[in-house]
Amino acid sequence: MITVNLRYTGTNGSARAFAEEMTSSGIVEKIRAEQGNLRYEYYQSLEDPETILMIDSWEDQAAIDVHHASPMMQELARLRDKYDLHMSAERFVSAEDNPEDEKFIRK
């Protein structure tokens, strides 16, 4: 599993408005329905109300590549531009993909 954390930062509530429009327009549900999507959720920072965190998890890189090649990405880019958002990203690979990490995980 691959998880990507994207932080959207804007001004005057624009990041939250972006997340709300992503949800109300149905784009979020379409992404969640894509083959290989495991998680797609937005969270608002308690420390910085101008930042929204999006957690996006996929089965593998192939699923991410199909998602990135979809026409939906053009709509996503249009909304990011509409709300003048800046982004930062972090990428994580599940401990399940590395047996050595498993010994440190208490389940």
PDB file of N, CA and C in Angstrom:
ATOM      1  N   MET A   1       0.842  -1.176   0.000  1.00  0.00           N
ATOM      2  CA  MET A   1       0.000   0.000   0.000  1.00  0.00           C
ATOM      3  C   MET A   1       0.890   1.243   0.000  1.00  0.00           C
ATOM      4  N   ILE A   2       0.482   2.236  -0.751  1.00  0.00           N
ATOM      5  CA  ILE A   2       1.178   3.522  -0.810  1.00  0.00           C
ATOM      6  C   ILE A   2       0.205   4.595  -0.338  1.00  0.00           C
ATOM      7  N   THR A   3       0.655   5.415   0.599  1.00  0.00           N
ATOM      8  CA  THR A   3      -0.161   6.514   1.106  1.00  0.00           C
ATOM      9  C   THR A   3       0.543   7.821   0.795  1.00  0.00           C
ATOM     10  N   VAL A   4      -0.231   8.770   0.292  1.00  0.00           N
ATOM     11  CA  VAL A   4       0.282  10.102  -0.009  1.00  0.00           C
ATOM     12  C   VAL A   4      -0.482  11.101   0.848  1.00  0.00           C
ATOM     13  N   ASN A   5       0.257  11.903   1.590  1.00  0.00           N
ATOM     14  CA  ASN A   5      -0.334  13.002   2.356  1.00  0.00           C
ATOM     15  C   ASN A   5      -0.071  14.285   1.588  1.00  0.00           C
ATOM     16  N   LEU A   6      -1.137  14.960   1.212  1.00  0.00           N
ATOM     17  CA  LEU A   6      -1.021  16.258   0.536  1.00  0.00           C
ATOM     18  C   LEU A   6      -1.561  17.332   1.463  1.00  0.00           C
ATOM     19  N   ARG A   7      -0.790  18.383   1.640  1.00  0.00           N
ATOM     20  CA  ARG A   7      -1.265  19.535   2.407  1.00  0.00           C
ATOM     21  C   ARG A   7      -1.572  20.649   1.421  1.00  0.00           C
ATOM     22  N   TYR A   8      -2.836  21.078   1.455  1.00  0.00           N
ATOM     23  CA  TYR A   8      -3.290  22.195   0.630  1.00  0.00           C
ATOM     24  C   TYR A   8      -3.335  23.422   1.524  1.00  0.00           C
ATOM     25  N   THR A   9      -2.664  24.478   1.108  1.00  0.00           N
ATOM     26  CA  THR A   9      -2.640  25.707   1.896  1.00  0.00           C
ATOM     27  C   THR A   9      -3.100  26.863   1.026  1.00  0.00           C
ATOM     28  N   GLY A  10      -3.978  27.672   1.602  1.00  0.00           N
ATOM     29  CA  GLY A  10      -4.494  28.836   0.896  1.00  0.00           C
ATOM     30  C   GLY A  10      -4.676  29.992   1.853  1.00  0.00           C
ATOM     31  N   THR A  11      -5.585  30.886   1.503  1.00  0.00           N
ATOM     32  CA  THR A  11      -5.891  32.036   2.352  1.00  0.00           C
ATOM     33  C   THR A  11      -7.403  32.201   2.414  1.00  0.00           C
ATOM     34  N   ASN A  12      -7.855  32.851   3.487  1.00  0.00           N
ATOM     35  CA  ASN A  12      -9.280  33.180   3.644  1.00  0.00           C
ATOM     36  C   ASN A  12     -10.216  31.980   3.472  1.00  0.00           C
ATOM     37  N   GLY A  13      -9.777  30.815   3.977  1.00  0.00           N
ATOM     38  CA  GLY A  13     -10.627  29.635   3.932  1.00  0.00           C
ATOM     39  C   GLY A  13     -10.663  28.914   2.599  1.00  0.00           C
ATOM     40  N   SER A  14      -9.765  29.259   1.685  1.00  0.00           N
ATOM     41  CA  SER A  14      -9.826  28.669   0.347  1.00  0.00           C
ATOM     42  C   SER A  14      -9.525  27.172   0.339  1.00  0.00           C
ATOM     43  N   ALA A  15      -8.645  26.699   1.202  1.00  0.00           N
ATOM     44  CA  ALA A  15      -8.335  25.261   1.227  1.00  0.00           C
ATOM     45  C   ALA A  15      -9.560  24.461   1.669  1.00  0.00           C
ATOM     46  N   ARG A  16     -10.248  24.959   2.678  1.00  0.00           N
ATOM     47  CA  ARG A  16     -11.460  24.273   3.134  1.00  0.00           C
ATOM     48  C   ARG A  16     -12.545  24.318   2.051  1.00  0.00           C
ATOM     49  N   ALA A  17     -12.694  25.465   1.380  1.00  0.00           N
ATOM     50  CA  ALA A  17     -13.678  25.595   0.305  1.00  0.00           C
ATOM     51  C   ALA A  17     -13.371  24.604  -0.825  1.00  0.00           C
ATOM     52  N   PHE A  18     -12.087  24.425  -1.128  1.00  0.00           N
ATOM     53  CA  PHE A  18     -11.668  23.447  -2.135  1.00  0.00           C
ATOM     54  C   PHE A  18     -12.120  22.047  -1.729  1.00  0.00           C
ATOM     55  N   ALA A  19     -11.820  21.646  -0.492  1.00  0.00           N
ATOM     56  CA  ALA A  19     -12.193  20.309  -0.015  1.00  0.00           C
ATOM     57  C   ALA A  19     -13.708  20.131  -0.031  1.00  0.00           C
ATOM     58  N   GLU A  20     -14.429  21.170   0.351  1.00  0.00           N
ATOM     59  CA  GLU A  20     -15.889  21.098   0.342  1.00  0.00           C
ATOM     60  C   GLU A  20     -16.426  20.939  -1.076  1.00  0.00           C
ATOM     61  N   GLU A  21     -15.844  21.670  -2.042  1.00  0.00           N
ATOM     62  CA  GLU A  21     -16.298  21.541  -3.428  1.00  0.00           C
ATOM     63  C   GLU A  21     -15.909  20.185  -4.011  1.00  0.00           C
ATOM     64  N   MET A  22     -14.751  19.678  -3.641  1.00  0.00           N
ATOM     65  CA  MET A  22     -14.355  18.339  -4.084  1.00  0.00           C
ATOM     66  C   MET A  22     -15.390  17.318  -3.635  1.00  0.00           C
ATOM     67  N   THR A  23     -15.877  17.478  -2.421  1.00  0.00           N
ATOM     68  CA  THR A  23     -16.858  16.545  -1.868  1.00  0.00           C
ATOM     69  C   THR A  23     -18.237  16.761  -2.490  1.00  0.00           C
ATOM     70  N   SER A  24     -18.709  18.004  -2.494  1.00  0.00           N
ATOM     71  CA  SER A  24     -20.071  18.281  -2.978  1.00  0.00           C
ATOM     72  C   SER A  24     -20.227  18.031  -4.480  1.00  0.00           C
ATOM     73  N   SER A  25     -19.154  18.158  -5.236  1.00  0.00           N
ATOM     74  CA  SER A  25     -19.223  17.951  -6.685  1.00  0.00           C
ATOM     75  C   SER A  25     -19.226  16.472  -7.067  1.00  0.00           C
ATOM     76  N   GLY A  26     -18.915  15.601  -6.103  1.00  0.00           N
ATOM     77  CA  GLY A  26     -18.886  14.166  -6.384  1.00  0.00           C
ATOM     78  C   GLY A  26     -17.522  13.639  -6.791  1.00  0.00           C
ATOM     79  N   ILE A  27     -16.536  14.511  -6.908  1.00  0.00           N
ATOM     80  CA  ILE A  27     -15.202  14.062  -7.314  1.00  0.00           C
ATOM     81  C   ILE A  27     -14.612  13.102  -6.283  1.00  0.00           C
ATOM     82  N   VAL A  28     -14.796  13.398  -5.009  1.00  0.00           N
ATOM     83  CA  VAL A  28     -14.247  12.535  -3.956  1.00  0.00           C
ATOM     84  C   VAL A  28     -14.818  11.124  -4.089  1.00  0.00           C
ATOM     85  N   GLU A  29     -16.118  11.005  -4.267  1.00  0.00           N
ATOM     86  CA  GLU A  29     -16.719   9.670  -4.399  1.00  0.00           C
ATOM     87  C   GLU A  29     -16.229   8.951  -5.645  1.00  0.00           C
ATOM     88  N   LYS A  30     -16.010   9.684  -6.723  1.00  0.00           N
ATOM     89  CA  LYS A  30     -15.484   9.059  -7.946  1.00  0.00           C
ATOM     90  C   LYS A  30     -14.073   8.532  -7.710  1.00  0.00           C
ATOM     91  N   ILE A  31     -13.253   9.299  -6.998  1.00  0.00           N
ATOM     92  CA  ILE A  31     -11.888   8.849  -6.707  1.00  0.00           C
ATOM     93  C   ILE A  31     -11.928   7.622  -5.806  1.00  0.00           C
ATOM     94  N   ARG A  32     -12.779   7.652  -4.786  1.00  0.00           N
ATOM     95  CA  ARG A  32     -12.894   6.497  -3.885  1.00  0.00           C
ATOM     96  C   ARG A  32     -13.343   5.236  -4.621  1.00  0.00           C
ATOM     97  N   ALA A  33     -14.084   5.408  -5.707  1.00  0.00           N
ATOM     98  CA  ALA A  33     -14.585   4.267  -6.474  1.00  0.00           C
ATOM     99  C   ALA A  33     -13.567   3.736  -7.482  1.00  0.00           C
ATOM    100  N   GLU A  34     -12.466   4.441  -7.672  1.00  0.00           N
ATOM    101  CA  GLU A  34     -11.457   3.997  -8.630  1.00  0.00           C
ATOM    102  C   GLU A  34     -10.797   2.700  -8.171  1.00  0.00           C
ATOM    103  N   GLN A  35     -10.468   1.863  -9.140  1.00  0.00           N
ATOM    104  CA  GLN A  35      -9.772   0.609  -8.869  1.00  0.00           C
ATOM    105  C   GLN A  35      -8.470   0.887  -8.109  1.00  0.00           C
ATOM    106  N   GLY A  36      -8.308   0.250  -6.971  1.00  0.00           N
ATOM    107  CA  GLY A  36      -7.069   0.374  -6.208  1.00  0.00           C
ATOM    108  C   GLY A  36      -7.064   1.457  -5.157  1.00  0.00           C
ATOM    109  N   ASN A  37      -8.094   2.312  -5.106  1.00  0.00           N
ATOM    110  CA  ASN A  37      -8.128   3.332  -4.053  1.00  0.00           C
ATOM    111  C   ASN A  37      -8.584   2.708  -2.745  1.00  0.00           C
ATOM    112  N   LEU A  38      -7.827   2.951  -1.697  1.00  0.00           N
ATOM    113  CA  LEU A  38      -8.135   2.395  -0.383  1.00  0.00           C
ATOM    114  C   LEU A  38      -8.621   3.459   0.602  1.00  0.00           C
ATOM    115  N   ARG A  39      -8.250   4.718   0.341  1.00  0.00           N
ATOM    116  CA  ARG A  39      -8.616   5.789   1.277  1.00  0.00           C
ATOM    117  C   ARG A  39      -8.450   7.131   0.568  1.00  0.00           C
ATOM    118  N   TYR A  40      -9.403   8.020   0.807  1.00  0.00           N
ATOM    119  CA  TYR A  40      -9.325   9.380   0.276  1.00  0.00           C
ATOM    120  C   TYR A  40     -10.115  10.256   1.235  1.00  0.00           C
ATOM    121  N   GLU A  41      -9.408  10.976   2.111  1.00  0.00           N
ATOM    122  CA  GLU A  41     -10.070  11.749   3.163  1.00  0.00           C
ATOM    123  C   GLU A  41      -9.382  13.098   3.360  1.00  0.00           C
ATOM    124  N   TYR A  42     -10.201  14.093   3.740  1.00  0.00           N
ATOM    125  CA  TYR A  42      -9.691  15.426   4.057  1.00  0.00           C
ATOM    126  C   TYR A  42      -9.792  15.687   5.555  1.00  0.00           C
ATOM    127  N   TYR A  43      -8.800  16.405   6.090  1.00  0.00           N
ATOM    128  CA  TYR A  43      -8.774  16.808   7.500  1.00  0.00           C
ATOM    129  C   TYR A  43      -8.307  18.252   7.581  1.00  0.00           C
ATOM    130  N   GLN A  44      -8.844  18.989   8.549  1.00  0.00           N
ATOM    131  CA  GLN A  44      -8.415  20.372   8.750  1.00  0.00           C
ATOM    132  C   GLN A  44      -7.492  20.459   9.954  1.00  0.00           C
ATOM    133  N   SER A  45      -6.411  21.188   9.804  1.00  0.00           N
ATOM    134  CA  SER A  45      -5.439  21.380  10.876  1.00  0.00           C
ATOM    135  C   SER A  45      -6.035  22.216  12.001  1.00  0.00           C
ATOM    136  N   LEU A  46      -5.807  21.782  13.242  1.00  0.00           N
ATOM    137  CA  LEU A  46      -6.226  22.577  14.400  1.00  0.00           C
ATOM    138  C   LEU A  46      -5.284  23.753  14.621  1.00  0.00           C
ATOM    139  N   GLU A  47      -4.038  23.594  14.199  1.00  0.00           N
ATOM    140  CA  GLU A  47      -3.036  24.640  14.405  1.00  0.00           C
ATOM    141  C   GLU A  47      -3.005  25.662  13.287  1.00  0.00           C
ATOM    142  N   ASP A  48      -3.406  25.263  12.088  1.00  0.00           N
ATOM    143  CA  ASP A  48      -3.371  26.162  10.937  1.00  0.00           C
ATOM    144  C   ASP A  48      -4.663  25.999  10.139  1.00  0.00           C
ATOM    145  N   PRO A  49      -5.683  26.813  10.423  1.00  0.00           N
ATOM    146  CA  PRO A  49      -6.972  26.656   9.742  1.00  0.00           C
ATOM    147  C   PRO A  49      -6.912  26.911   8.233  1.00  0.00           C
ATOM    148  N   GLU A  50      -5.792  27.419   7.742  1.00  0.00           N
ATOM    149  CA  GLU A  50      -5.647  27.645   6.296  1.00  0.00           C
ATOM    150  C   GLU A  50      -5.047  26.429   5.584  1.00  0.00           C
ATOM    151  N   THR A  51      -4.839  25.329   6.318  1.00  0.00           N
ATOM    152  CA  THR A  51      -4.274  24.113   5.735  1.00  0.00           C
ATOM    153  C   THR A  51      -5.240  22.948   5.880  1.00  0.00           C
ATOM    154  N   ILE A  52      -5.412  22.233   4.781  1.00  0.00           N
ATOM    155  CA  ILE A  52      -6.200  21.004   4.750  1.00  0.00           C
ATOM    156  C   ILE A  52      -5.253  19.864   4.382  1.00  0.00           C
ATOM    157  N   LEU A  53      -5.352  18.773   5.136  1.00  0.00           N
ATOM    158  CA  LEU A  53      -4.570  17.578   4.850  1.00  0.00           C
ATOM    159  C   LEU A  53      -5.463  16.586   4.124  1.00  0.00           C
ATOM    160  N   MET A  54      -4.969  16.048   3.023  1.00  0.00           N
ATOM    161  CA  MET A  54      -5.670  15.000   2.302  1.00  0.00           C
ATOM    162  C   MET A  54      -4.822  13.739   2.409  1.00  0.00           C
ATOM    163  N   ILE A  55      -5.436  12.652   2.874  1.00  0.00           N
ATOM    164  CA  ILE A  55      -4.758  11.359   2.960  1.00  0.00           C
ATOM    165  C   ILE A  55      -5.346  10.473   1.874  1.00  0.00           C
ATOM    166  N   ASP A  56      -4.459   9.981   1.017  1.00  0.00           N
ATOM    167  CA  ASP A  56      -4.830   9.249  -0.186  1.00  0.00           C
ATOM    168  C   ASP A  56      -4.035   7.946  -0.212  1.00  0.00           C
ATOM    169  N   SER A  57      -4.698   6.789  -0.097  1.00  0.00           N
ATOM    170  CA  SER A  57      -3.995   5.496  -0.087  1.00  0.00           C
ATOM    171  C   SER A  57      -4.426   4.641  -1.271  1.00  0.00           C
ATOM    172  N   TRP A  58      -3.439   3.952  -1.844  1.00  0.00           N
ATOM    173  CA  TRP A  58      -3.654   3.131  -3.033  1.00  0.00           C
ATOM    174  C   TRP A  58      -3.000   1.770  -2.852  1.00  0.00           C
ATOM    175  N   GLU A  59      -3.525   0.773  -3.549  1.00  0.00           N
ATOM    176  CA  GLU A  59      -2.968  -0.575  -3.466  1.00  0.00           C
ATOM    177  C   GLU A  59      -1.520  -0.627  -3.923  1.00  0.00           C
ATOM    178  N   ASP A  60      -1.214   0.104  -5.008  1.00  0.00           N
ATOM    179  CA  ASP A  60       0.140   0.050  -5.562  1.00  0.00           C
ATOM    180  C   ASP A  60       0.357   1.239  -6.507  1.00  0.00           C
ATOM    181  N   GLN A  61       1.583   1.331  -7.032  1.00  0.00           N
ATOM    182  CA  GLN A  61       1.926   2.446  -7.920  1.00  0.00           C
ATOM    183  C   GLN A  61       1.117   2.414  -9.210  1.00  0.00           C
ATOM    184  N   ALA A  62       0.800   1.224  -9.694  1.00  0.00           N
ATOM    185  CA  ALA A  62       0.010   1.122 -10.930  1.00  0.00           C
ATOM    186  C   ALA A  62      -1.355   1.785 -10.765  1.00  0.00           C
ATOM    187  N   ALA A  63      -1.993   1.614  -9.610  1.00  0.00           N
ATOM    188  CA  ALA A  63      -3.295   2.248  -9.363  1.00  0.00           C
ATOM    189  C   ALA A  63      -3.160   3.770  -9.324  1.00  0.00           C
ATOM    190  N   ILE A  64      -2.074   4.255  -8.728  1.00  0.00           N
ATOM    191  CA  ILE A  64      -1.831   5.705  -8.690  1.00  0.00           C
ATOM    192  C   ILE A  64      -1.621   6.235 -10.105  1.00  0.00           C
ATOM    193  N   ASP A  65      -0.864   5.508 -10.907  1.00  0.00           N
ATOM    194  CA  ASP A  65      -0.586   5.941 -12.280  1.00  0.00           C
ATOM    195  C   ASP A  65      -1.873   6.049 -13.100  1.00  0.00           C
ATOM    196  N   VAL A  66      -2.778   5.088 -12.939  1.00  0.00           N
ATOM    197  CA  VAL A  66      -4.062   5.140 -13.650  1.00  0.00           C
ATOM    198  C   VAL A  66      -4.860   6.350 -13.175  1.00  0.00           C
ATOM    199  N   HIS A  67      -4.876   6.581 -11.875  1.00  0.00           N
ATOM    200  CA  HIS A  67      -5.580   7.743 -11.310  1.00  0.00           C
ATOM    201  C   HIS A  67      -5.006   9.043 -11.878  1.00  0.00           C
ATOM    202  N   HIS A  68      -3.691   9.157 -11.892  1.00  0.00           N
ATOM    203  CA  HIS A  68      -3.059  10.392 -12.384  1.00  0.00           C
ATOM    204  C   HIS A  68      -3.302  10.613 -13.880  1.00  0.00           C
ATOM    205  N   ALA A  69      -3.540   9.544 -14.621  1.00  0.00           N
ATOM    206  CA  ALA A  69      -3.792   9.673 -16.061  1.00  0.00           C
ATOM    207  C   ALA A  69      -5.273   9.909 -16.372  1.00  0.00           C
ATOM    208  N   SER A  70      -6.136   9.866 -15.360  1.00  0.00           N
ATOM    209  CA  SER A  70      -7.575   9.996 -15.599  1.00  0.00           C
ATOM    210  C   SER A  70      -7.970  11.454 -15.873  1.00  0.00           C
ATOM    211  N   PRO A  71      -9.068  11.660 -16.596  1.00  0.00           N
ATOM    212  CA  PRO A  71      -9.555  13.016 -16.870  1.00  0.00           C
ATOM    213  C   PRO A  71      -9.928  13.771 -15.593  1.00  0.00           C
ATOM    214  N   MET A  72     -10.207  13.043 -14.532  1.00  0.00           N
ATOM    215  CA  MET A  72     -10.565  13.664 -13.262  1.00  0.00           C
ATOM    216  C   MET A  72      -9.435  14.562 -12.737  1.00  0.00           C
ATOM    217  N   MET A  73      -8.206  14.221 -13.073  1.00  0.00           N
ATOM    218  CA  MET A  73      -7.071  15.022 -12.602  1.00  0.00           C
ATOM    219  C   MET A  73      -7.118  16.436 -13.180  1.00  0.00           C
ATOM    220  N   GLN A  74      -7.668  16.602 -14.372  1.00  0.00           N
ATOM    221  CA  GLN A  74      -7.810  17.941 -14.950  1.00  0.00           C
ATOM    222  C   GLN A  74      -8.800  18.765 -14.138  1.00  0.00           C
ATOM    223  N   GLU A  75      -9.875  18.131 -13.685  1.00  0.00           N
ATOM    224  CA  GLU A  75     -10.858  18.819 -12.849  1.00  0.00           C
ATOM    225  C   GLU A  75     -10.244  19.193 -11.501  1.00  0.00           C
ATOM    226  N   LEU A  76      -9.479  18.284 -10.948  1.00  0.00           N
ATOM    227  CA  LEU A  76      -8.781  18.547  -9.684  1.00  0.00           C
ATOM    228  C   LEU A  76      -7.835  19.745  -9.834  1.00  0.00           C
ATOM    229  N   ALA A  77      -7.062  19.757 -10.904  1.00  0.00           N
ATOM    230  CA  ALA A  77      -6.123  20.859 -11.151  1.00  0.00           C
ATOM    231  C   ALA A  77      -6.869  22.174 -11.332  1.00  0.00           C
ATOM    232  N   ARG A  78      -8.010  22.131 -12.013  1.00  0.00           N
ATOM    233  CA  ARG A  78      -8.801  23.345 -12.211  1.00  0.00           C
ATOM    234  C   ARG A  78      -9.268  23.899 -10.867  1.00  0.00           C
ATOM    235  N   LEU A  79      -9.717  23.024  -9.977  1.00  0.00           N
ATOM    236  CA  LEU A  79     -10.171  23.480  -8.657  1.00  0.00           C
ATOM    237  C   LEU A  79      -9.008  24.006  -7.813  1.00  0.00           C
ATOM    238  N   ARG A  80      -7.861  23.363  -7.899  1.00  0.00           N
ATOM    239  CA  ARG A  80      -6.690  23.879  -7.158  1.00  0.00           C
ATOM    240  C   ARG A  80      -6.349  25.288  -7.632  1.00  0.00           C
ATOM    241  N   ASP A  81      -6.415  25.499  -8.943  1.00  0.00           N
ATOM    242  CA  ASP A  81      -6.148  26.842  -9.486  1.00  0.00           C
ATOM    243  C   ASP A  81      -7.239  27.829  -9.061  1.00  0.00           C
ATOM    244  N   LYS A  82      -8.478  27.391  -9.115  1.00  0.00           N
ATOM    245  CA  LYS A  82      -9.605  28.252  -8.736  1.00  0.00           C
ATOM    246  C   LYS A  82      -9.421  28.797  -7.319  1.00  0.00           C
ATOM    247  N   TYR A  83      -8.951  27.945  -6.410  1.00  0.00           N
ATOM    248  CA  TYR A  83      -8.785  28.351  -5.015  1.00  0.00           C
ATOM    249  C   TYR A  83      -7.359  28.812  -4.699  1.00  0.00           C
ATOM    250  N   ASP A  84      -6.492  28.881  -5.718  1.00  0.00           N
ATOM    251  CA  ASP A  84      -5.120  29.382  -5.582  1.00  0.00           C
ATOM    252  C   ASP A  84      -4.377  28.688  -4.432  1.00  0.00           C
ATOM    253  N   LEU A  85      -4.371  27.367  -4.472  1.00  0.00           N
ATOM    254  CA  LEU A  85      -3.768  26.584  -3.401  1.00  0.00           C
ATOM    255  C   LEU A  85      -2.320  26.237  -3.697  1.00  0.00           C
ATOM    256  N   HIS A  86      -1.545  26.158  -2.637  1.00  0.00           N
ATOM    257  CA  HIS A  86      -0.167  25.664  -2.698  1.00  0.00           C
ATOM    258  C   HIS A  86      -0.160  24.315  -2.011  1.00  0.00           C
ATOM    259  N   MET A  87       0.761  23.443  -2.433  1.00  0.00           N
ATOM    260  CA  MET A  87       0.738  22.071  -1.941  1.00  0.00           C
ATOM    261  C   MET A  87       2.118  21.616  -1.498  1.00  0.00           C
ATOM    262  N   SER A  88       2.101  20.674  -0.561  1.00  0.00           N
ATOM    263  CA  SER A  88       3.300  19.912  -0.233  1.00  0.00           C
ATOM    264  C   SER A  88       2.861  18.461  -0.120  1.00  0.00           C
ATOM    265  N   ALA A  89       3.782  17.540  -0.363  1.00  0.00           N
ATOM    266  CA  ALA A  89       3.423  16.128  -0.387  1.00  0.00           C
ATOM    267  C   ALA A  89       4.446  15.289   0.370  1.00  0.00           C
ATOM    268  N   GLU A  90       3.930  14.223   0.973  1.00  0.00           N
ATOM    269  CA  GLU A  90       4.754  13.196   1.600  1.00  0.00           C
ATOM    270  C   GLU A  90       4.222  11.856   1.109  1.00  0.00           C
ATOM    271  N   ARG A  91       5.116  10.915   0.923  1.00  0.00           N
ATOM    272  CA  ARG A  91       4.739   9.599   0.398  1.00  0.00           C
ATOM    273  C   ARG A  91       5.255   8.521   1.350  1.00  0.00           C
ATOM    274  N   PHE A  92       4.387   7.552   1.669  1.00  0.00           N
ATOM    275  CA  PHE A  92       4.728   6.480   2.598  1.00  0.00           C
ATOM    276  C   PHE A  92       4.361   5.134   1.985  1.00  0.00           C
ATOM    277  N   VAL A  93       5.189   4.145   2.270  1.00  0.00           N
ATOM    278  CA  VAL A  93       4.902   2.778   1.859  1.00  0.00           C
ATOM    279  C   VAL A  93       4.570   2.005   3.120  1.00  0.00           C
ATOM    280  N   SER A  94       3.510   1.215   3.085  1.00  0.00           N
ATOM    281  CA  SER A  94       3.030   0.478   4.243  1.00  0.00           C
ATOM    282  C   SER A  94       4.096  -0.438   4.821  1.00  0.00           C
ATOM    283  N   ALA A  95       4.118  -0.569   6.143  1.00  0.00           N
ATOM    284  CA  ALA A  95       5.023  -1.502   6.818  1.00  0.00           C
ATOM    285  C   ALA A  95       4.743  -2.931   6.368  1.00  0.00           C
ATOM    286  N   GLU A  96       3.525  -3.202   5.931  1.00  0.00           N
ATOM    287  CA  GLU A  96       3.178  -4.538   5.443  1.00  0.00           C
ATOM    288  C   GLU A  96       4.020  -4.919   4.233  1.00  0.00           C
ATOM    289  N   ASP A  97       4.559  -3.918   3.551  1.00  0.00           N
ATOM    290  CA  ASP A  97       5.394  -4.185   2.390  1.00  0.00           C
ATOM    291  C   ASP A  97       6.825  -4.520   2.780  1.00  0.00           C
ATOM    292  N   ASN A  98       7.149  -4.345   4.060  1.00  0.00           N
ATOM    293  CA  ASN A  98       8.505  -4.613   4.531  1.00  0.00           C
ATOM    294  C   ASN A  98       8.430  -5.475   5.788  1.00  0.00           C
ATOM    295  N   PRO A  99       8.684  -6.778   5.657  1.00  0.00           N
ATOM    296  CA  PRO A  99       8.589  -7.675   6.812  1.00  0.00           C
ATOM    297  C   PRO A  99       9.475  -7.251   7.987  1.00  0.00           C
ATOM    298  N   GLU A 100      10.572  -6.595   7.723  1.00  0.00           N
ATOM    299  CA  GLU A 100      11.454  -6.137   8.810  1.00  0.00           C
ATOM    300  C   GLU A 100      10.758  -5.118   9.697  1.00  0.00           C
ATOM    301  N   ASP A 101       9.892  -4.282   9.117  1.00  0.00           N
ATOM    302  CA  ASP A 101       9.157  -3.285   9.893  1.00  0.00           C
ATOM    303  C   ASP A 101       8.061  -3.926  10.745  1.00  0.00           C
ATOM    304  N   GLU A 102       7.530  -5.057  10.284  1.00  0.00           N
ATOM    305  CA  GLU A 102       6.417  -5.706  10.971  1.00  0.00           C
ATOM    306  C   GLU A 102       6.744  -6.042  12.430  1.00  0.00           C
ATOM    307  N   LYS A 103       7.989  -6.376  12.727  1.00  0.00           N
ATOM    308  CA  LYS A 103       8.336  -6.779  14.074  1.00  0.00           C
ATOM    309  C   LYS A 103       8.226  -5.614  15.080  1.00  0.00           C
ATOM    310  N   PHE A 104       8.136  -4.386  14.602  1.00  0.00           N
ATOM    311  CA  PHE A 104       8.014  -3.224  15.466  1.00  0.00           C
ATOM    312  C   PHE A 104       6.569  -2.741  15.620  1.00  0.00           C
ATOM    313  N   ILE A 105       5.653  -3.366  14.887  1.00  0.00           N
ATOM    314  CA  ILE A 105       4.253  -2.943  14.877  1.00  0.00           C
ATOM    315  C   ILE A 105       3.452  -3.833  15.828  1.00  0.00           C
ATOM    316  N   ARG A 106       2.832  -3.233  16.826  1.00  0.00           N
ATOM    317  CA  ARG A 106       1.973  -3.979  17.741  1.00  0.00           C
ATOM    318  C   ARG A 106       0.536  -3.890  17.231  1.00  0.00           C
ATOM    319  N   LYS A 107      -0.067  -5.032  16.996  1.00  0.00           N
ATOM    320  CA  LYS A 107      -1.433  -5.066  16.456  1.00  0.00           C
ATOM    321  C   LYS A 107      -2.406  -5.545  17.490  1.00  0.00           C
TER     322      LYS A 107
END
